[in-house]
mmCIF file of C-alpha atoms in Angstrom:
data_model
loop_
_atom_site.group_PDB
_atom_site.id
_atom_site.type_symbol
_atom_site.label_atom_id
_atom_site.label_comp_id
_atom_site.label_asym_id
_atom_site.label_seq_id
_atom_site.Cartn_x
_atom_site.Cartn_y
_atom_site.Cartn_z
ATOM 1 C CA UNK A 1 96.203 145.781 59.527
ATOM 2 C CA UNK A 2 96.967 145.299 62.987
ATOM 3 C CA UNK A 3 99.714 143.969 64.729
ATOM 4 C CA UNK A 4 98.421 141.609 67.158
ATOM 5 C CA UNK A 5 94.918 140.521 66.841
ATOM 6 C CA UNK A 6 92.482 140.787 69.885
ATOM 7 C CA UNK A 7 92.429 137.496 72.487
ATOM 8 C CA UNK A 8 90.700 135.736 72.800
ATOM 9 C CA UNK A 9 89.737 135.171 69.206
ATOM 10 C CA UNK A 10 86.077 134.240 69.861
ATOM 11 C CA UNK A 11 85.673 131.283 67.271
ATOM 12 C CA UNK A 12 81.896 130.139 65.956
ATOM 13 C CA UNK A 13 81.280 126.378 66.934
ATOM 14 C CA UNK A 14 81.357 125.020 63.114
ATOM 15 C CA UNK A 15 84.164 123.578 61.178
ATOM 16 C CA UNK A 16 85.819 126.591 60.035
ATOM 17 C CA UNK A 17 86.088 127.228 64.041
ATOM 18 C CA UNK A 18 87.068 124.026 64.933
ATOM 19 C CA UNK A 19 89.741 123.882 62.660
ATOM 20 C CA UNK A 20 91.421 127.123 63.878
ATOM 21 C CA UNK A 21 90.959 125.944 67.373
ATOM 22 C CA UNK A 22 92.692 122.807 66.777
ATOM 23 C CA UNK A 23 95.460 124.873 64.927
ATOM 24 C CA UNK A 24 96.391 126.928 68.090
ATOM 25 C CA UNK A 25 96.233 123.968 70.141
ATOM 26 C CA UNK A 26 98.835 121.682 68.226
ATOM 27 C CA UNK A 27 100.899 124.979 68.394
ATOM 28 C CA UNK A 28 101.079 125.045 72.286
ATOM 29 C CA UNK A 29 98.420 127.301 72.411
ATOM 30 C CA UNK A 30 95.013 127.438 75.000
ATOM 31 C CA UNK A 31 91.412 127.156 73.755
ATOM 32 C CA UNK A 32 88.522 127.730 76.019
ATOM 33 C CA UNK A 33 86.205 125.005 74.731
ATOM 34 C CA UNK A 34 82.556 124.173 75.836
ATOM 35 C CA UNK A 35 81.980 120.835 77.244
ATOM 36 C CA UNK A 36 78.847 119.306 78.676
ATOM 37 C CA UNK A 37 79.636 120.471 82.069
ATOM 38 C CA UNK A 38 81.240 123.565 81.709
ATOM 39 C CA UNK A 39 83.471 125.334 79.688
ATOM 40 C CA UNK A 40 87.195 123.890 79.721
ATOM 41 C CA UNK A 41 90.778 125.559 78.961
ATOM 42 C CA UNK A 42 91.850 123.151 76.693
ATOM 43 C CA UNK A 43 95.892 123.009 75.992
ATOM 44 C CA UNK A 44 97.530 119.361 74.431
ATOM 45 C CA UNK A 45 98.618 117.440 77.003
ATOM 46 C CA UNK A 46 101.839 115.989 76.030
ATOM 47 C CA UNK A 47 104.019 119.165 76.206
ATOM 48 C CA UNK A 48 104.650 120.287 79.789
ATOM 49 C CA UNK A 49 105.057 123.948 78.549
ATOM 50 C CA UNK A 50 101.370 123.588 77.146
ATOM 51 C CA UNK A 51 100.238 122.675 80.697
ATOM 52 C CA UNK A 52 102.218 124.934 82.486
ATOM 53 C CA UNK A 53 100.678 127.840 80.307
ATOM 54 C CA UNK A 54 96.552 126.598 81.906
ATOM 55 C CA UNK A 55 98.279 126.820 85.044
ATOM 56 C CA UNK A 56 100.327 130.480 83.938
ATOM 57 C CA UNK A 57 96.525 131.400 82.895
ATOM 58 C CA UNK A 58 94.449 129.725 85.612
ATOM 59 C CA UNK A 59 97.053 131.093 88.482
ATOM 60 C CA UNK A 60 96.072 127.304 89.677
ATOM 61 C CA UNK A 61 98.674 125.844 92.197
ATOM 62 C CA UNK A 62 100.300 123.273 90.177
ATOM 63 C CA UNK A 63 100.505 120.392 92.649
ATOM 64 C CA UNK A 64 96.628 119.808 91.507
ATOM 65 C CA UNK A 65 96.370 117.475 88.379
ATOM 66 C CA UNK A 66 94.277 118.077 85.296
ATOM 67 C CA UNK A 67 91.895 115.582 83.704
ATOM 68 C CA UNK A 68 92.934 114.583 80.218
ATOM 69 C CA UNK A 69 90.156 114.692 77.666
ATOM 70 C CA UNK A 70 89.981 111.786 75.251
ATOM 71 C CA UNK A 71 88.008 110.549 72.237
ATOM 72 C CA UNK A 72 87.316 107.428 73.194
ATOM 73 C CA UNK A 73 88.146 104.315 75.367
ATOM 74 C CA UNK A 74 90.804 103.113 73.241
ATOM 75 C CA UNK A 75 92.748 106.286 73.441
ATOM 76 C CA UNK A 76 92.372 106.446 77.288
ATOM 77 C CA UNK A 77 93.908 102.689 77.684
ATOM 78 C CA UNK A 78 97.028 104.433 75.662
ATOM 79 C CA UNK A 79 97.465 106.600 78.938
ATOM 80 C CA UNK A 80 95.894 104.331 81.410
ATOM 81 C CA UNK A 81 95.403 100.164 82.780
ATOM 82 C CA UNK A 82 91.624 99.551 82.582
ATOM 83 C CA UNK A 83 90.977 97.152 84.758
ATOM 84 C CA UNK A 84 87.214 94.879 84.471
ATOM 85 C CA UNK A 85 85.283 97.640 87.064
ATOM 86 C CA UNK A 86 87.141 100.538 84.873
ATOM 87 C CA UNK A 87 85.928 99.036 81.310
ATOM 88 C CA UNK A 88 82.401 98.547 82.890
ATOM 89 C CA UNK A 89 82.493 102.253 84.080
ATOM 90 C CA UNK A 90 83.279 103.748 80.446
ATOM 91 C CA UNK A 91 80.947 101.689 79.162
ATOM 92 C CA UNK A 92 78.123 102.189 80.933
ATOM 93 C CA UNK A 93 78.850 105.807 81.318
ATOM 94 C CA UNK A 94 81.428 107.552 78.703
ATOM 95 C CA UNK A 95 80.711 109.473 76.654
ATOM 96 C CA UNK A 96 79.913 111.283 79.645
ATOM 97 C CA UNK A 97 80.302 113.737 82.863
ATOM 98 C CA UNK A 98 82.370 110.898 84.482
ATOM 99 C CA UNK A 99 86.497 111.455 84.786
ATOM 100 C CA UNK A 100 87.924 108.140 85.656
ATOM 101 C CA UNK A 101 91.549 108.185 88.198
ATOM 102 C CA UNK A 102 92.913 105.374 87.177
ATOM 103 C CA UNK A 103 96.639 103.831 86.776
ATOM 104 C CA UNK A 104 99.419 105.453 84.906
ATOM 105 C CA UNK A 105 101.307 103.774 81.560
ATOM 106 C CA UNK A 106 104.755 103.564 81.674
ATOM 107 C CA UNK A 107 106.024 106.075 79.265
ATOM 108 C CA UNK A 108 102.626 107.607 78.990
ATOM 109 C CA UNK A 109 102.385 110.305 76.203
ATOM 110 C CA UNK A 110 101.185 113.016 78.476
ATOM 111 C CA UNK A 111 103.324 115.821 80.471
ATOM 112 C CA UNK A 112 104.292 115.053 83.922
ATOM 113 C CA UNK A 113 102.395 118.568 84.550
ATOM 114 C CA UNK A 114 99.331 116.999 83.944
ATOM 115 C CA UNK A 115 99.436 114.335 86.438
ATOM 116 C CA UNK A 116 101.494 116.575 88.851
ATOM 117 C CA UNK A 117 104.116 113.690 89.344
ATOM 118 C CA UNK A 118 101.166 111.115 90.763
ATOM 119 C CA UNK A 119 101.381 107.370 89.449
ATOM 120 C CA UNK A 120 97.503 108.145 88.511
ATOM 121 C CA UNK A 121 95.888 110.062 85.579
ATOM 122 C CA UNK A 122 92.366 111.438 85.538
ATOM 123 C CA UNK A 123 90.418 110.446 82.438
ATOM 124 C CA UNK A 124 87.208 111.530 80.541
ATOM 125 C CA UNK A 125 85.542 110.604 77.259
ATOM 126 C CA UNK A 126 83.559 114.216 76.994
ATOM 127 C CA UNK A 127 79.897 114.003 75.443
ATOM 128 C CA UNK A 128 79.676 117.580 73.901
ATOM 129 C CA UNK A 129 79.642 117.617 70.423
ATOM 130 C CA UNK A 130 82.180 120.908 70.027
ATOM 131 C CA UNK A 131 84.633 119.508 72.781
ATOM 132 C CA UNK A 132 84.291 116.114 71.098
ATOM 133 C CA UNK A 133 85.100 117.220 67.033
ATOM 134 C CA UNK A 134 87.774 119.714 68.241
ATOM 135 C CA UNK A 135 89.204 116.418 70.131
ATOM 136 C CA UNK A 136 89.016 114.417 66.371
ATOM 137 C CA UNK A 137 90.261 117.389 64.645
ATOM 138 C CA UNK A 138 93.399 118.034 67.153
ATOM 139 C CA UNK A 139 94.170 114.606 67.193
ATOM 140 C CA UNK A 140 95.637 114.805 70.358
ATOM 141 C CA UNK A 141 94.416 114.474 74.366
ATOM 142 C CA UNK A 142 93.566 117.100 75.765
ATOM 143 C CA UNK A 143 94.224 118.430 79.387
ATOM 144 C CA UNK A 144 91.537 120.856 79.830
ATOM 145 C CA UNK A 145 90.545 121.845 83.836
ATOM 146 C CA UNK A 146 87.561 124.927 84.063
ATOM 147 C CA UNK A 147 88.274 127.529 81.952
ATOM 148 C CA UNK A 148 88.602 130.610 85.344
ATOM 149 C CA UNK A 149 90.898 132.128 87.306
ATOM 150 C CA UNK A 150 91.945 129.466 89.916
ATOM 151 C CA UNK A 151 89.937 129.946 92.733
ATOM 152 C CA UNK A 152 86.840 131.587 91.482
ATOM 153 C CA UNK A 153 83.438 130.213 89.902
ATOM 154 C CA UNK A 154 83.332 128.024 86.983
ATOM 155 C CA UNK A 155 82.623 129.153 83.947
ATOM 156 C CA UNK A 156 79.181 127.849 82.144
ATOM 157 C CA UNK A 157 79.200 130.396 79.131
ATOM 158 C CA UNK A 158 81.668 132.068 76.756
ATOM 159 C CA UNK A 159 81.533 135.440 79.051
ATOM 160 C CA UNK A 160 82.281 134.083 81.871
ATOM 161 C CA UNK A 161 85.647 132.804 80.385
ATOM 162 C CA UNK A 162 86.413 135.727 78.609
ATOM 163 C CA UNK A 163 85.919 137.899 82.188
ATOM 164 C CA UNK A 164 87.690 135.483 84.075
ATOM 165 C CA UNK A 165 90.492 135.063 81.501
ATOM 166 C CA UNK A 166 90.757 138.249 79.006
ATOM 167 C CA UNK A 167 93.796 137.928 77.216
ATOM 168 C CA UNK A 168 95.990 134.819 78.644
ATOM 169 C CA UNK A 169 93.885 132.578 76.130
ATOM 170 C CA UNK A 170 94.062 132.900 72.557
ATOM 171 C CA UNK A 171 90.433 131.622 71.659
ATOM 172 C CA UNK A 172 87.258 130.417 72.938
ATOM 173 C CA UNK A 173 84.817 128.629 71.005
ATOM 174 C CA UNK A 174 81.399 130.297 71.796
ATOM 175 C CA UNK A 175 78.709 127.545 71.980
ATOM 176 C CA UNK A 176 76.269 128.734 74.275
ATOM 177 C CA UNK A 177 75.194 127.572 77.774
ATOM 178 C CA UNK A 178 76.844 124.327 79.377
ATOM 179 C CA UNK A 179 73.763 121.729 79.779
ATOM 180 C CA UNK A 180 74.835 120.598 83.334
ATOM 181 C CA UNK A 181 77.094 123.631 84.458
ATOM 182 C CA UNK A 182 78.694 121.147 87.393
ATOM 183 C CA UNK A 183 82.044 119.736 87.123
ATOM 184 C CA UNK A 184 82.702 115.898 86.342
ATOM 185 C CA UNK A 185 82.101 113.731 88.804
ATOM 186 C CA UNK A 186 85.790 112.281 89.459
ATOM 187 C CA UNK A 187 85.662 108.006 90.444
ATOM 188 C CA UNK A 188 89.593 106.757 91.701
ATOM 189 C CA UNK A 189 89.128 103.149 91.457
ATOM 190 C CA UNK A 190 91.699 101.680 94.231
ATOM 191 C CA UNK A 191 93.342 97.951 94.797
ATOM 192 C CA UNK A 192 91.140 95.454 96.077
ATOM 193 C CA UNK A 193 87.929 96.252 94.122
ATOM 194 C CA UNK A 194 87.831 99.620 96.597
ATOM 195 C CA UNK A 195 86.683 102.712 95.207
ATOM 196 C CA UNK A 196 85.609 106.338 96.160
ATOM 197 C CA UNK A 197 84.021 109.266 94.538
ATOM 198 C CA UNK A 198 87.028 112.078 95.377
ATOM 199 C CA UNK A 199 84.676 114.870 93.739
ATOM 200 C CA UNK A 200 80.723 114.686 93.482
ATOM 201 C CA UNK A 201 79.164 115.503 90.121
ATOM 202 C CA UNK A 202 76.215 114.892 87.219
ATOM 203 C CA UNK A 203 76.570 110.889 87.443
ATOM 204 C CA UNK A 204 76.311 110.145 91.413
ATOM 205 C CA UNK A 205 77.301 107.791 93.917
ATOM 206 C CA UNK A 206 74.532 104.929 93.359
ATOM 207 C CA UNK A 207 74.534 105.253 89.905
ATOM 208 C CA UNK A 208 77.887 104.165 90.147
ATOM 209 C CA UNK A 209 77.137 101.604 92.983
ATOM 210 C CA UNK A 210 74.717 100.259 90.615
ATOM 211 C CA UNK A 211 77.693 99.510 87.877
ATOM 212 C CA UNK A 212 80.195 98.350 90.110
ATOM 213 C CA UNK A 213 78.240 96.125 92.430
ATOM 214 C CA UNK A 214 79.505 97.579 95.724
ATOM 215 C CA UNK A 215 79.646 100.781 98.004
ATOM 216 C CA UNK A 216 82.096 103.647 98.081
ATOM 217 C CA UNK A 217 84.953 104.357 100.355
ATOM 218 C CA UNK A 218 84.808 107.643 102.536
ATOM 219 C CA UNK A 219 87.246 110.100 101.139
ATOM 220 C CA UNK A 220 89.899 109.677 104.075
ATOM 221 C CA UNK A 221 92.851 111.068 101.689
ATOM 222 C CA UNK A 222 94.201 114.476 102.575
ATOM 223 C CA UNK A 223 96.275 114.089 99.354
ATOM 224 C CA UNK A 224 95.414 116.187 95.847
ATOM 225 C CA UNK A 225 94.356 113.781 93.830
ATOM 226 C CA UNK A 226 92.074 115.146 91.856
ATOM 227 C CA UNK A 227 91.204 118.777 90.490
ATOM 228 C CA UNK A 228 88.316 120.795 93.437
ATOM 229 C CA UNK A 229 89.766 119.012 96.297
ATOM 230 C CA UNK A 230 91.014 122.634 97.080
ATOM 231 C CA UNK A 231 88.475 124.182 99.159
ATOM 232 C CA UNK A 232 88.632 127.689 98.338
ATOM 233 C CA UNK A 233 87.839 126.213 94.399
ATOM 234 C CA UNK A 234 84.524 127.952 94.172
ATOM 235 C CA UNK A 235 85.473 130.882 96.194
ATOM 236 C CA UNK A 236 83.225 133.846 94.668
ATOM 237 C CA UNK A 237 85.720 136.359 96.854
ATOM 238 C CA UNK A 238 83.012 137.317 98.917
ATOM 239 C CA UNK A 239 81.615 136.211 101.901
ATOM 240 C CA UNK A 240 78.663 133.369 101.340
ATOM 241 C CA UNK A 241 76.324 132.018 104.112
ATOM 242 C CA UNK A 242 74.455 129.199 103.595
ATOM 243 C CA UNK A 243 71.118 127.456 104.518
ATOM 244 C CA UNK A 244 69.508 130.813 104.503
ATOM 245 C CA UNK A 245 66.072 131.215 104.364
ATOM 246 C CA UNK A 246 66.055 134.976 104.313
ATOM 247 C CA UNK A 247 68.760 137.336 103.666
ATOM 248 C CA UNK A 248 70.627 139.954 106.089
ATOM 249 C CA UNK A 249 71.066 143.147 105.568
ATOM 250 C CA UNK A 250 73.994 143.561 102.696
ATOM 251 C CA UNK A 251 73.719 140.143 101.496
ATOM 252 C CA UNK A 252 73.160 139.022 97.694
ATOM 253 C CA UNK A 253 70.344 136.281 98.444
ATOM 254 C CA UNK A 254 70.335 133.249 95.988
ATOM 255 C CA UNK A 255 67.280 131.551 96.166
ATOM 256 C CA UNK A 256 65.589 127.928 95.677
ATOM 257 C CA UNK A 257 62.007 126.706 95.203
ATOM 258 C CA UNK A 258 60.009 128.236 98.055
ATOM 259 C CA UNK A 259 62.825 130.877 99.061
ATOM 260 C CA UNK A 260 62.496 133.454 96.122
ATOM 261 C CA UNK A 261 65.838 135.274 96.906
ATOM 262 C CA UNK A 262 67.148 138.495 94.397
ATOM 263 C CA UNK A 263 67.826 135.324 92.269
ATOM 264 C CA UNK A 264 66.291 131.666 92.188
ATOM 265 C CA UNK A 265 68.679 128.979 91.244
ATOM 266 C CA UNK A 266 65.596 126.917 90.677
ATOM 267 C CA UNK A 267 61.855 128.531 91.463
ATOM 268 C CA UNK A 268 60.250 125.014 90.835
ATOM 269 C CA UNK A 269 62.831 123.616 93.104
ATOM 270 C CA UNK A 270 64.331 121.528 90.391
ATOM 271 C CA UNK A 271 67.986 120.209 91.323
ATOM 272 C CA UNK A 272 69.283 119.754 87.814
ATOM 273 C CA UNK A 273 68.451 123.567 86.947
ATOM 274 C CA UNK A 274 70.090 124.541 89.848
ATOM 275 C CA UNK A 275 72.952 122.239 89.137
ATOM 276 C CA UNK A 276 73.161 124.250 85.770
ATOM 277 C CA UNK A 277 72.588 127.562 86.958
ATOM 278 C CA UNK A 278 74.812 127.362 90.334
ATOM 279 C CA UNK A 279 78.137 128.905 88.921
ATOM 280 C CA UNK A 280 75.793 131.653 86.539
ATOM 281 C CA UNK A 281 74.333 132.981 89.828
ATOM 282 C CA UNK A 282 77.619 132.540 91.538
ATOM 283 C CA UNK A 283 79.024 135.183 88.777
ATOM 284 C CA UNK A 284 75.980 137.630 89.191
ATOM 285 C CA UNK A 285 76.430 137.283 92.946
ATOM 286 C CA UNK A 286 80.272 138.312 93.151
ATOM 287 C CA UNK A 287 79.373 140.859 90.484
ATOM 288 C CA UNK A 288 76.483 142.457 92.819
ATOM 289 C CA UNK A 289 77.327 145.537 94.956
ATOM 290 C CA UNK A 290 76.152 143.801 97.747
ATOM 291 C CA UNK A 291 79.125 142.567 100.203
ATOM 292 C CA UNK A 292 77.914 139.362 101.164
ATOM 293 C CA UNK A 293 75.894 136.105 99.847
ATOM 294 C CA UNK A 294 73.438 134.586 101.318
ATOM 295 C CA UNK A 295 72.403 131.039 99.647
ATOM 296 C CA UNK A 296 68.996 129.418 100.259
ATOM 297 C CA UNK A 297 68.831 125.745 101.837
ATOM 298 C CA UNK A 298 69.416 123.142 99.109
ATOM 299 C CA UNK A 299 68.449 119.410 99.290
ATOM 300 C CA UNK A 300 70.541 117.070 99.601
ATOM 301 C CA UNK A 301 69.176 114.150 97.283
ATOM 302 C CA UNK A 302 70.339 113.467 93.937
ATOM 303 C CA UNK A 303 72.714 116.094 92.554
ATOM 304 C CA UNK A 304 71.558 118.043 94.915
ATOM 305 C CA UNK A 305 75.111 116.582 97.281
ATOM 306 C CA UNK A 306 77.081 118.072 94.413
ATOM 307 C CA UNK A 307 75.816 121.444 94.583
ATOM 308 C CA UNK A 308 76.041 121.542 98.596
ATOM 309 C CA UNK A 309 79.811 120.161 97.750
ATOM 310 C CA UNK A 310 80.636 123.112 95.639
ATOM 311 C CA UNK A 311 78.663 125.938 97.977
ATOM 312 C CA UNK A 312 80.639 124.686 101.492
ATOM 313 C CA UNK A 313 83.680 125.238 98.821
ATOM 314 C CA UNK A 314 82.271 128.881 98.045
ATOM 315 C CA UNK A 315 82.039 129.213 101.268
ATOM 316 C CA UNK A 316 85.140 128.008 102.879
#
């Protein structure tokens, strides 16, 4: 018998799995999980050496916070003050791609690493079935940011973690593709019935306009307040132009609808495949033996603002 087993133990997404998983995790240990966005690095959040082994394993600067993951909206007023807009916000939209930055507890039962020493937590009630019985099983939140190396593309399958990663994790649980391969979109609700969208995502702006009853804030704060505020996040360590209708000479070309590129992140020109393809393509791009990437023009509308977010990251 061997020694040490292989890691990541790749874990099936059924009971016997999600039992194991939650084992390593109430042992201080990190679990790649799937999630309905993309795939997280799930460690329990009340144990600052927890934390500070996603951030050992991300190489992530640890001034940026981490969302906590929680089962539902009475375990996220244990960490957090819901105010009225906050309660109408996880109701209309939790379970669900939406992280909520609200308030701190006093004497909240999460590691100061998680918040990095801010008076603010970021919360989210996930929708994925895996992420949401390992959750139940662990009995614990969960501070989970993308399962990568800190600075390159987010992962939306179980290979993509395992490249990124390789042996700082202990397991992943392989469930497939992520269904909307884009991060959370992150809400801070502020004092005085203020509010802004710090990182665009699934759920947009006027969806949320539409709950709340009135119009965001422009992102003025130059503070890290929430997790891809960096903007070297979606780096894919290779030069990427964008808005390019044709590619150059050495360039990886990643097209959309009309512009046919080496890849299409969407040949019908639909937003929410590209949305769910973006960080896939990303990967095949860095991985090419071309030097550069070249990215075709993307619209703006819809979650179409989230994907341009993430690509003037890449390119950054």
């Amino acid at each position: 018998v061997m020694e040490h087993a292989s890691r990541p133990a790749i874990l099936a997404p059924d009971r016997a799995g999600i039992a194991e998983a939650a084992r390593i995790l109430r042992e201080g240990g990190l679990v790649a999980v799937p999630t309905e966005t993309v795939y997280g690095l799930a460690a329990r959040a009340d144990r600052d050496e927890s934390v500070a082994a996603i951030y050992k394993a991300k190489g992530r600067p640890s001034f940026n916070p981490l969302i906590v993951h929680v089962p539902d909206l009475e375990s996220a007023q244990a960490l957090a003050t819901f105010d009225a807009r906050a309660l109408q916000l996880a109701d209309a939209f939790w379970p669900g791609p939406l992280t909520l930055v609200l308030p701190l507890r006093a004497d909240p039962p999460v590691a100061a690493a998680v918040t990095a020493g801010l008076a603010t937590v970021a919360l989210r009630c996930p929708a994925h079935p895996v992420m949401r019985a390992l959750i139940a099983e662990t009995g614990l939140p969960l501070a989970a940011p993308s399962a990568n190396r800190s600075g390159g593309v987010s992962p939306t399958d179980a290979a993509h973690v395992v490249s990124s990663l390789q042996d700082r994790i202990d397991a992943v649980i392989d469930a497939g593709a992520c269904e909307a391969g884009l991060e959370s979109t992150i809400v801070a609700l502020r004092e005085g019935g203020r509010w802004q969208v710090l990182r665009p995502g699934p759920i947009s702006e006027p969806h949320i306009a539409a709950v709340l009853g009135t119009s965001s804030d422009a992102v003025t704060s130059q503070t890290i307040e929430a997790p891809g505020q960096l903007a070297s996040h979606y780096a894919p360590g290779k030069p990427v132009r964008l808005d390019a209708s044709t590619a150059q000479t050495g360039e990886f070309h990643i097209g959309f609808g009309d512009v046919a590129g080496d890849v299409t992140l969407s040949a019908s020109g639909d937003l929410d495949e590209a949305a769910a393809r973006l960080y896939a393509l990303l990967h095949e791009a860095a991985a090419s033996p071309q030097p550069r990437i070249a990215v075709a023009p993307i619209p703006h509308d819809g979650i179409g603002a989230a994907i341009n977010d993430r690509l003037r990251r890449a390119a950054a």
